[in-house]
Amino acid sequence: MTRSGGDPGPEPGQWSGVGQLERDLILTDDDFTQIRKLIYQRAGIVLAEHKREMVYSRLAKRLRHHGLTRFSDYLARLARQPEAREWEAFTNALTTNLTAFFREMHHFPLLADHVRQSSGPVRVWSAAASSGEEPYSIAMTLLETLGQRAADARIVATDIDTEALERARAGVYPIEQVRKLDEDRVKRFFHKGKGRHEGLARVRPEVSALVEFQALNLLAPQWSIKGPFDAIFCRNIMIYFDKTTQARILERFAPLLKPNGLLFAGHSENFSYISKVFRLRGQTVYTLADHR
């Protein structure tokens, strides 16, 4: 992205590797170090050195919103107001939301087989719900698998990103994204928009009725949700945490799972070497280590 006007060149200590990105905002080395520290403290996210361009581009609009030109002024404002809502915007800006319906498809038949054998109401936790595609995929799976029993099922969908959760609650998606599903699922689980809503699709009420969205920081000392769950989906989020944080979260997951419950991880995540609480059951699927 480029901006109109001349490029004054980097200030002393300012990053000079932004290429063609706008450079009208001043981001020093100290600013970047402080941002990395703050997002780790607030959300457990470890930002690597090469994420500097991402930090600049994502936080730039927050500075412009407040009429600021220096990241140091923005950080000073956050420090003066530890309870301000701007902290939420700061965290949202630095949170990555990459998701899709039925992403990592092999997990959903495993979930279906698991809940088919359950005796009571099914409960599932989507711990990184993002904009809703994962919990709605879980809901569709439960509706297909449980039939009338699905009415008693509940999916708790949490995320630290409040803006993503608002999109999730709306349940409206570009039709191009929905068309990637098979035609039967599209017909059964979505309303296609017409008129001014042309090109969009909304999940049907029977799908959204199964899902409860709420904001939750996995690093918070207390979690507002209660178990036990038949399954926990914690996919493609642990990669942003260091091993100490990963181990702590896994320890907290354990008492929230039913004895035979399943923990689903992302394709690039391996919990076997992080915690002895869980053991690998299948491809990126774990169960409690003391359950046989």
mmCIF file of C-alpha atoms in Angstrom:
data_model
loop_
_atom_site.group_PDB
_atom_site.id
_atom_site.type_symbol
_atom_site.label_atom_id
_atom_site.label_comp_id
_atom_site.label_asym_id
_atom_site.label_seq_id
_atom_site.Cartn_x
_atom_site.Cartn_y
_atom_site.Cartn_z
ATOM 1 C CA MET A 1 0.000 0.000 0.000
ATOM 2 C CA THR A 2 1.347 3.454 -0.903
ATOM 3 C CA ARG A 3 0.429 6.938 0.159
ATOM 4 C CA SER A 4 0.412 10.169 -1.837
ATOM 5 C CA GLY A 5 3.024 12.794 -1.064
ATOM 6 C CA GLY A 6 6.786 12.690 -0.721
ATOM 7 C CA ASP A 7 8.748 10.227 1.328
ATOM 8 C CA PRO A 8 10.783 12.088 3.940
ATOM 9 C CA GLY A 9 12.863 8.973 4.626
ATOM 10 C CA PRO A 10 13.175 7.155 7.917
ATOM 11 C CA GLU A 11 13.683 9.032 11.137
ATOM 12 C CA PRO A 12 16.660 8.108 13.331
ATOM 13 C CA GLY A 13 15.956 4.659 14.715
ATOM 14 C CA GLN A 14 12.979 4.229 12.400
ATOM 15 C CA TRP A 15 12.607 1.039 10.428
ATOM 16 C CA SER A 16 13.830 1.566 6.889
ATOM 17 C CA GLY A 17 12.724 -1.789 5.460
ATOM 18 C CA VAL A 18 9.097 -1.013 4.706
ATOM 19 C CA GLY A 19 9.749 -0.932 0.960
ATOM 20 C CA GLN A 20 6.799 0.763 -0.714
ATOM 21 C CA LEU A 21 4.680 0.911 2.415
ATOM 22 C CA GLU A 22 3.623 4.311 3.709
ATOM 23 C CA ARG A 23 6.248 5.879 5.928
ATOM 24 C CA ASP A 24 4.442 8.895 7.325
ATOM 25 C CA LEU A 25 4.248 7.233 10.771
ATOM 26 C CA ILE A 26 7.297 6.846 12.944
ATOM 27 C CA LEU A 27 7.994 3.358 14.275
ATOM 28 C CA THR A 28 11.295 3.113 16.122
ATOM 29 C CA ASP A 29 13.125 0.005 17.236
ATOM 30 C CA ASP A 30 12.097 0.732 20.822
ATOM 31 C CA ASP A 31 8.450 1.073 19.759
ATOM 32 C CA PHE A 32 8.512 -2.304 18.026
ATOM 33 C CA THR A 33 10.147 -3.938 21.038
ATOM 34 C CA GLN A 34 7.475 -2.468 23.302
ATOM 35 C CA ILE A 35 4.648 -3.631 21.031
ATOM 36 C CA ARG A 36 6.049 -7.177 21.021
ATOM 37 C CA LYS A 37 6.214 -7.092 24.818
ATOM 38 C CA LEU A 38 2.680 -5.767 25.224
ATOM 39 C CA ILE A 39 0.970 -8.250 22.884
ATOM 40 C CA TYR A 40 2.788 -11.090 24.624
ATOM 41 C CA GLN A 41 1.607 -9.850 28.013
ATOM 42 C CA ARG A 42 -1.970 -9.280 26.854
ATOM 43 C CA ALA A 43 -2.540 -12.264 24.574
ATOM 44 C CA GLY A 44 0.490 -14.564 24.798
ATOM 45 C CA ILE A 45 1.297 -13.911 21.140
ATOM 46 C CA VAL A 46 4.981 -14.122 20.252
ATOM 47 C CA LEU A 47 5.784 -11.683 17.442
ATOM 48 C CA ALA A 48 8.977 -12.480 15.558
ATOM 49 C CA GLU A 49 11.352 -9.816 14.284
ATOM 50 C CA HIS A 50 10.136 -10.281 10.714
ATOM 51 C CA LYS A 51 6.581 -9.274 11.734
ATOM 52 C CA ARG A 52 7.554 -5.606 11.854
ATOM 53 C CA GLU A 53 5.917 -4.775 8.532
ATOM 54 C CA MET A 54 2.697 -6.448 9.682
ATOM 55 C CA VAL A 55 2.724 -4.499 12.960
ATOM 56 C CA TYR A 56 3.237 -1.224 11.119
ATOM 57 C CA SER A 57 0.447 -1.798 8.616
ATOM 58 C CA ARG A 58 -2.086 -3.124 11.121
ATOM 59 C CA LEU A 59 -1.595 -0.488 13.798
ATOM 60 C CA ALA A 60 -1.271 2.428 11.377
ATOM 61 C CA LYS A 61 -5.037 2.896 11.163
ATOM 62 C CA ARG A 62 -5.271 3.075 14.958
ATOM 63 C CA LEU A 63 -2.745 5.917 15.008
ATOM 64 C CA ARG A 64 -4.590 7.758 12.252
ATOM 65 C CA HIS A 65 -7.877 7.233 14.067
ATOM 66 C CA HIS A 66 -6.407 9.150 17.013
ATOM 67 C CA GLY A 67 -4.609 11.724 14.838
ATOM 68 C CA LEU A 68 -1.165 10.494 15.870
ATOM 69 C CA THR A 69 2.006 10.230 13.800
ATOM 70 C CA ARG A 70 4.337 8.491 16.260
ATOM 71 C CA PHE A 71 3.917 4.980 17.587
ATOM 72 C CA SER A 72 5.551 6.157 20.803
ATOM 73 C CA ASP A 73 2.649 8.571 21.380
ATOM 74 C CA TYR A 74 0.151 5.779 20.782
ATOM 75 C CA LEU A 75 1.942 3.493 23.230
ATOM 76 C CA ALA A 76 2.104 6.269 25.805
ATOM 77 C CA ARG A 77 -1.653 6.739 25.475
ATOM 78 C CA LEU A 78 -2.211 3.028 26.104
ATOM 79 C CA ALA A 79 0.075 3.155 29.145
ATOM 80 C CA ARG A 80 -1.886 6.077 30.615
ATOM 81 C CA GLN A 81 -5.211 4.267 30.200
ATOM 82 C CA PRO A 82 -4.772 0.591 31.222
ATOM 83 C CA GLU A 83 -8.551 -0.012 31.151
ATOM 84 C CA ALA A 84 -9.290 1.853 27.913
ATOM 85 C CA ARG A 85 -11.181 0.098 25.103
ATOM 86 C CA GLU A 86 -8.282 0.963 22.817
ATOM 87 C CA TRP A 87 -6.468 -2.034 24.299
ATOM 88 C CA GLU A 88 -9.149 -4.183 22.681
ATOM 89 C CA ALA A 89 -8.536 -2.509 19.309
ATOM 90 C CA PHE A 90 -4.777 -2.958 19.779
ATOM 91 C CA THR A 91 -5.201 -6.689 20.422
ATOM 92 C CA ASN A 92 -7.700 -7.135 17.595
ATOM 93 C CA ALA A 93 -5.304 -5.481 15.147
ATOM 94 C CA LEU A 94 -2.479 -7.885 15.961
ATOM 95 C CA THR A 95 -4.580 -11.055 15.998
ATOM 96 C CA THR A 96 -4.407 -13.277 12.926
ATOM 97 C CA ASN A 97 -7.709 -14.753 11.730
ATOM 98 C CA LEU A 98 -7.181 -17.369 9.027
ATOM 99 C CA THR A 99 -10.077 -19.790 8.813
ATOM 100 C CA ALA A 100 -12.531 -21.547 6.483
ATOM 101 C CA PHE A 101 -15.550 -23.825 6.648
ATOM 102 C CA PHE A 102 -14.519 -27.425 7.381
ATOM 103 C CA ARG A 103 -10.860 -26.474 7.440
ATOM 104 C CA GLU A 104 -8.753 -29.592 8.079
ATOM 105 C CA MET A 105 -11.642 -31.725 6.915
ATOM 106 C CA HIS A 106 -10.415 -34.983 8.454
ATOM 107 C CA HIS A 107 -11.347 -33.754 11.942
ATOM 108 C CA PHE A 108 -15.075 -33.587 11.325
ATOM 109 C CA PRO A 109 -15.767 -37.287 10.561
ATOM 110 C CA LEU A 110 -13.800 -38.077 13.743
ATOM 111 C CA LEU A 111 -15.998 -35.668 15.678
ATOM 112 C CA ALA A 112 -19.111 -37.239 14.129
ATOM 113 C CA ASP A 113 -18.033 -40.764 15.126
ATOM 114 C CA HIS A 114 -17.230 -39.577 18.635
ATOM 115 C CA VAL A 115 -20.506 -37.773 19.363
ATOM 116 C CA ARG A 116 -22.558 -40.548 17.751
ATOM 117 C CA GLN A 117 -21.499 -42.760 20.660
ATOM 118 C CA SER A 118 -22.277 -40.171 23.346
ATOM 119 C CA SER A 119 -25.230 -40.707 25.664
ATOM 120 C CA GLY A 120 -25.981 -37.235 27.010
ATOM 121 C CA PRO A 121 -26.204 -33.736 25.498
ATOM 122 C CA VAL A 122 -23.126 -32.992 23.404
ATOM 123 C CA ARG A 123 -20.958 -29.996 24.280
ATOM 124 C CA VAL A 124 -18.052 -28.741 22.180
ATOM 125 C CA TRP A 125 -15.707 -25.812 22.715
ATOM 126 C CA SER A 126 -14.225 -23.926 19.759
ATOM 127 C CA ALA A 127 -11.403 -22.071 21.525
ATOM 128 C CA ALA A 128 -10.282 -19.956 18.554
ATOM 129 C CA ALA A 129 -13.585 -19.271 16.834
ATOM 130 C CA SER A 130 -12.392 -16.298 14.768
ATOM 131 C CA SER A 131 -15.154 -15.192 12.372
ATOM 132 C CA GLY A 132 -17.285 -18.272 12.985
ATOM 133 C CA GLU A 133 -16.464 -20.743 10.240
ATOM 134 C CA GLU A 134 -15.132 -23.386 12.657
ATOM 135 C CA PRO A 135 -18.008 -23.402 15.184
ATOM 136 C CA TYR A 136 -20.586 -23.323 12.398
ATOM 137 C CA SER A 137 -18.820 -26.280 10.745
ATOM 138 C CA ILE A 138 -19.051 -28.097 14.086
ATOM 139 C CA ALA A 139 -22.756 -27.216 14.302
ATOM 140 C CA MET A 140 -23.411 -28.563 10.807
ATOM 141 C CA THR A 141 -21.594 -31.774 11.722
ATOM 142 C CA LEU A 142 -23.717 -32.214 14.845
ATOM 143 C CA LEU A 143 -26.939 -31.562 12.928
ATOM 144 C CA GLU A 144 -25.980 -34.127 10.288
ATOM 145 C CA THR A 145 -24.898 -36.700 12.867
ATOM 146 C CA LEU A 146 -27.297 -36.389 15.783
ATOM 147 C CA GLY A 147 -30.599 -35.667 14.087
ATOM 148 C CA GLN A 148 -33.170 -34.590 16.697
ATOM 149 C CA ARG A 149 -30.568 -34.990 19.463
ATOM 150 C CA ALA A 150 -28.730 -32.001 18.015
ATOM 151 C CA ALA A 151 -31.326 -29.690 19.534
ATOM 152 C CA ASP A 152 -29.759 -30.357 22.946
ATOM 153 C CA ALA A 153 -26.185 -29.855 21.746
ATOM 154 C CA ARG A 154 -24.235 -26.695 22.568
ATOM 155 C CA ILE A 155 -21.094 -25.213 21.060
ATOM 156 C CA VAL A 156 -19.201 -22.594 23.051
ATOM 157 C CA ALA A 157 -17.224 -20.447 20.605
ATOM 158 C CA THR A 158 -14.615 -18.086 22.039
ATOM 159 C CA ASP A 159 -11.955 -15.763 20.698
ATOM 160 C CA ILE A 160 -9.893 -12.840 21.922
ATOM 161 C CA ASP A 161 -10.735 -10.790 18.807
ATOM 162 C CA THR A 162 -14.030 -9.013 19.501
ATOM 163 C CA GLU A 163 -14.361 -7.699 15.941
ATOM 164 C CA ALA A 164 -14.067 -11.212 14.545
ATOM 165 C CA LEU A 165 -16.717 -12.388 17.029
ATOM 166 C CA GLU A 166 -19.131 -9.725 15.821
ATOM 167 C CA ARG A 167 -18.766 -11.042 12.281
ATOM 168 C CA ALA A 168 -19.228 -14.568 13.624
ATOM 169 C CA ARG A 169 -22.464 -13.675 15.412
ATOM 170 C CA ALA A 170 -23.834 -12.137 12.226
ATOM 171 C CA GLY A 171 -23.180 -15.414 10.398
ATOM 172 C CA VAL A 172 -22.998 -13.716 6.990
ATOM 173 C CA TYR A 173 -20.329 -14.748 4.483
ATOM 174 C CA PRO A 174 -19.416 -14.079 0.845
ATOM 175 C CA ILE A 175 -21.184 -16.570 -1.381
ATOM 176 C CA GLU A 176 -17.848 -17.513 -2.990
ATOM 177 C CA GLN A 177 -16.684 -18.817 0.395
ATOM 178 C CA VAL A 178 -19.882 -20.802 0.957
ATOM 179 C CA ARG A 179 -19.860 -22.318 -2.530
ATOM 180 C CA LYS A 180 -16.711 -24.237 -1.610
ATOM 181 C CA LEU A 181 -18.992 -26.527 0.414
ATOM 182 C CA ASP A 182 -20.915 -29.325 -1.249
ATOM 183 C CA GLU A 183 -24.264 -28.330 -2.702
ATOM 184 C CA ASP A 184 -26.351 -30.285 -0.187
ATOM 185 C CA ARG A 185 -24.781 -28.455 2.743
ATOM 186 C CA VAL A 186 -25.257 -25.083 1.088
ATOM 187 C CA LYS A 187 -28.966 -25.772 0.535
ATOM 188 C CA ARG A 188 -29.532 -27.186 4.001
ATOM 189 C CA PHE A 189 -27.552 -24.773 6.147
ATOM 190 C CA PHE A 190 -27.499 -21.377 4.361
ATOM 191 C CA HIS A 191 -29.874 -18.706 3.100
ATOM 192 C CA LYS A 192 -28.601 -17.041 -0.074
ATOM 193 C CA GLY A 193 -28.978 -13.272 -0.102
ATOM 194 C CA LYS A 194 -31.150 -11.454 -2.624
ATOM 195 C CA GLY A 195 -31.439 -7.844 -3.724
ATOM 196 C CA ARG A 196 -28.982 -5.704 -1.786
ATOM 197 C CA HIS A 197 -27.711 -8.880 -0.093
ATOM 198 C CA GLU A 198 -26.852 -10.513 -3.410
ATOM 199 C CA GLY A 199 -23.493 -12.244 -3.213
ATOM 200 C CA LEU A 200 -23.851 -13.080 0.485
ATOM 201 C CA ALA A 201 -25.124 -16.074 2.433
ATOM 202 C CA ARG A 202 -26.301 -16.346 6.031
ATOM 203 C CA VAL A 203 -26.235 -19.466 8.199
ATOM 204 C CA ARG A 204 -29.737 -20.727 8.935
ATOM 205 C CA PRO A 205 -31.215 -20.283 12.431
ATOM 206 C CA GLU A 206 -31.005 -24.005 13.230
ATOM 207 C CA VAL A 207 -27.227 -23.748 12.796
ATOM 208 C CA SER A 208 -26.649 -20.518 14.729
ATOM 209 C CA ALA A 209 -28.964 -21.695 17.537
ATOM 210 C CA LEU A 210 -26.369 -24.282 18.563
ATOM 211 C CA VAL A 211 -23.542 -21.749 18.974
ATOM 212 C CA GLU A 212 -22.868 -19.354 21.836
ATOM 213 C CA PHE A 213 -20.176 -16.764 21.114
ATOM 214 C CA GLN A 214 -18.208 -14.984 23.819
ATOM 215 C CA ALA A 215 -14.929 -13.135 24.153
ATOM 216 C CA LEU A 216 -12.221 -15.018 26.002
ATOM 217 C CA ASN A 217 -8.478 -14.561 26.411
ATOM 218 C CA LEU A 218 -6.777 -17.916 26.894
ATOM 219 C CA LEU A 219 -4.207 -16.142 29.078
ATOM 220 C CA ALA A 220 -6.839 -14.776 31.478
ATOM 221 C CA PRO A 221 -6.421 -16.056 35.052
ATOM 222 C CA GLN A 222 -10.073 -17.149 35.086
ATOM 223 C CA TRP A 223 -12.110 -18.605 32.230
ATOM 224 C CA SER A 224 -15.817 -17.899 32.136
ATOM 225 C CA ILE A 225 -16.686 -21.234 30.533
ATOM 226 C CA LYS A 226 -17.380 -24.494 32.310
ATOM 227 C CA GLY A 227 -16.933 -28.101 31.203
ATOM 228 C CA PRO A 228 -17.121 -30.903 30.691
ATOM 229 C CA PHE A 229 -16.842 -30.961 26.905
ATOM 230 C CA ASP A 230 -17.003 -33.889 24.522
ATOM 231 C CA ALA A 231 -14.416 -32.135 22.369
ATOM 232 C CA ILE A 232 -12.241 -29.034 22.374
ATOM 233 C CA PHE A 233 -11.058 -27.495 19.122
ATOM 234 C CA CYS A 234 -7.869 -25.511 19.667
ATOM 235 C CA ARG A 235 -6.466 -25.366 16.174
ATOM 236 C CA ASN A 236 -3.798 -23.139 14.694
ATOM 237 C CA ILE A 237 -3.523 -20.837 17.691
ATOM 238 C CA MET A 238 -0.897 -22.543 19.833
ATOM 239 C CA ILE A 239 1.690 -21.762 17.132
ATOM 240 C CA TYR A 240 1.539 -18.123 18.253
ATOM 241 C CA PHE A 241 2.464 -19.007 21.865
ATOM 242 C CA ASP A 242 5.764 -20.040 23.373
ATOM 243 C CA LYS A 243 6.101 -23.557 24.834
ATOM 244 C CA THR A 244 5.569 -22.405 28.423
ATOM 245 C CA THR A 245 2.257 -20.796 27.511
ATOM 246 C CA GLN A 246 1.235 -23.813 25.427
ATOM 247 C CA ALA A 247 1.870 -26.174 28.331
ATOM 248 C CA ARG A 248 -0.090 -23.981 30.742
ATOM 249 C CA ILE A 249 -3.109 -23.867 28.418
ATOM 250 C CA LEU A 250 -3.046 -27.627 27.884
ATOM 251 C CA GLU A 251 -3.014 -28.147 31.655
ATOM 252 C CA ARG A 252 -6.126 -25.978 31.905
ATOM 253 C CA PHE A 253 -7.896 -27.827 29.080
ATOM 254 C CA ALA A 254 -7.586 -31.215 30.784
ATOM 255 C CA PRO A 255 -10.217 -30.807 33.558
ATOM 256 C CA LEU A 256 -12.667 -29.325 31.053
ATOM 257 C CA LEU A 257 -12.733 -32.477 28.901
ATOM 258 C CA LYS A 258 -14.834 -35.547 29.548
ATOM 259 C CA PRO A 259 -12.670 -38.613 30.351
ATOM 260 C CA ASN A 260 -12.906 -39.832 26.750
ATOM 261 C CA GLY A 261 -13.025 -36.348 25.239
ATOM 262 C CA LEU A 262 -11.051 -35.280 22.175
ATOM 263 C CA LEU A 263 -8.693 -32.338 21.722
ATOM 264 C CA PHE A 264 -8.248 -31.239 18.105
ATOM 265 C CA ALA A 265 -5.032 -29.417 17.146
ATOM 266 C CA GLY A 266 -3.916 -27.671 13.972
ATOM 267 C CA HIS A 267 -1.981 -29.422 11.231
ATOM 268 C CA SER A 268 1.312 -27.744 12.192
ATOM 269 C CA GLU A 269 0.927 -28.231 15.950
ATOM 270 C CA ASN A 270 2.347 -31.080 18.013
ATOM 271 C CA PHE A 271 1.462 -31.280 21.700
ATOM 272 C CA SER A 272 3.221 -34.580 22.404
ATOM 273 C CA TYR A 273 6.476 -32.895 23.403
ATOM 274 C CA ILE A 274 4.851 -30.061 25.340
ATOM 275 C CA SER A 275 2.674 -31.748 27.942
ATOM 276 C CA LYS A 276 2.196 -35.232 29.365
ATOM 277 C CA VAL A 277 -1.467 -34.518 30.081
ATOM 278 C CA PHE A 278 -2.518 -35.529 26.549
ATOM 279 C CA ARG A 279 -1.486 -38.388 24.295
ATOM 280 C CA LEU A 280 -1.775 -38.547 20.526
ATOM 281 C CA ARG A 281 -4.717 -40.616 19.332
ATOM 282 C CA GLY A 282 -4.592 -39.887 15.616
ATOM 283 C CA GLN A 283 -3.614 -37.205 13.126
ATOM 284 C CA THR A 284 -3.554 -34.014 15.246
ATOM 285 C CA VAL A 285 -6.183 -35.479 17.604
ATOM 286 C CA TYR A 286 -5.430 -36.006 21.295
ATOM 287 C CA THR A 287 -7.114 -37.575 24.293
ATOM 288 C CA LEU A 288 -6.312 -37.455 27.992
ATOM 289 C CA ALA A 289 -3.204 -39.443 28.778
ATOM 290 C CA ASP A 290 -4.760 -41.258 31.755
ATOM 291 C CA HIS A 291 -7.741 -42.480 29.696
ATOM 292 C CA ARG A 292 -7.459 -45.873 28.029
#
